[in-house]
Amino acid sequence: MTKKHRAFLKWAGGKFKLVDELAKHLPQGERLVEPFVGAGSVFLNTDYDSYLLCDINHDLINLYNIVKNQPEKYIAAAKAMFVPEMNVKEQYYRVREEFNQTQDPFLRSVYFLYMNRHGFNGLCRYNRKGGFNVPFGSYKKPYFPEKELRYFSEKAQKAIFECVGYEQAFDMSKAGDVIYCDPPYAPLSTTASFTTYAGPGFSLDDQALLARKSRHTALERDIPVLISNHDIPLTRELYRGAKMASIDVQRNISQKGNSRKKVAEVMALYDHHYQDVID
């Protein structure tokens, strides 16, 4: 059993628990392209020759490039924030305020990890003006992920990080690539609202456009695309023509611990080998 590697960030919808199952559905290829890299669990637990890892969250990509290129400087600066006197509400809100006012990439990356570990539920959320607005989390002793940072930095030597939307990530892919998409989840019901990770939300139109882009990329460019999402009638309809598999996952849907339930996840693989040609 190979050791699983955890991401150094807490992340809503992170794929750590799913990664073994998910890897079984990923085709072979030279390079893995991820248009929605998130915390990077799939990148950390797969073994491709190289990686193109994309996200529209500028802070995330900036952080990854700094961890890749300046691990020692970054770890020293970030670790200094993980002390008891910084684990108080007043300090957290002071840091959040400074984060929202500075454009300094290194400082923002240090503050980002601090807020990720000290903020409520590890959420990453911005207001309409682009200000980070997650409240204080009140944790006894936030964990400083030093060994996870070191592993990420080492593995990142095989990766290129780009702050681009998913369409551009697809356009940057080439023969020999495999694309894995982990978009913001489709809502379980029409009343469930989307979690906005960065910028405007990912709408139902976006879900449909992503499915279409995936199908065309597999058919016309012979680049296989795997998408994961909630396994619900809506996604089954969106991914018609793909090879589909369902896996169970413990998902923390509710704040109440006792109502956390298993929601199946669909793995939809677009590959020209077994495609129903539909449009």
mmCIF file of C-alpha atoms in Angstrom, residues 30 58 67 91 121 126 159 178 195 230 232:
data_model
loop_
_atom_site.group_PDB
_atom_site.id
_atom_site.type_symbol
_atom_site.label_atom_id
_atom_site.label_comp_id
_atom_site.label_asym_id
_atom_site.label_seq_id
_atom_site.Cartn_x
_atom_site.Cartn_y
_atom_site.Cartn_z
ATOM 1 C CA GLU A 30 2.415 11.542 -20.103
ATOM 2 C CA HIS A 58 -4.976 33.821 -8.174
ATOM 3 C CA VAL A 67 6.027 26.835 -2.305
ATOM 4 C CA GLN A 91 -5.090 38.727 15.371
ATOM 5 C CA ASN A 121 -13.905 25.142 8.286
ATOM 6 C CA TYR A 126 -14.291 36.215 -1.174
ATOM 7 C CA ALA A 159 4.410 20.808 -12.374
ATOM 8 C CA VAL A 178 -5.013 13.339 -19.709
ATOM 9 C CA THR A 195 -20.146 27.630 -3.141
ATOM 10 C CA HIS A 230 -22.293 14.548 -7.519
ATOM 11 C CA ILE A 232 -27.486 12.912 -9.523
#
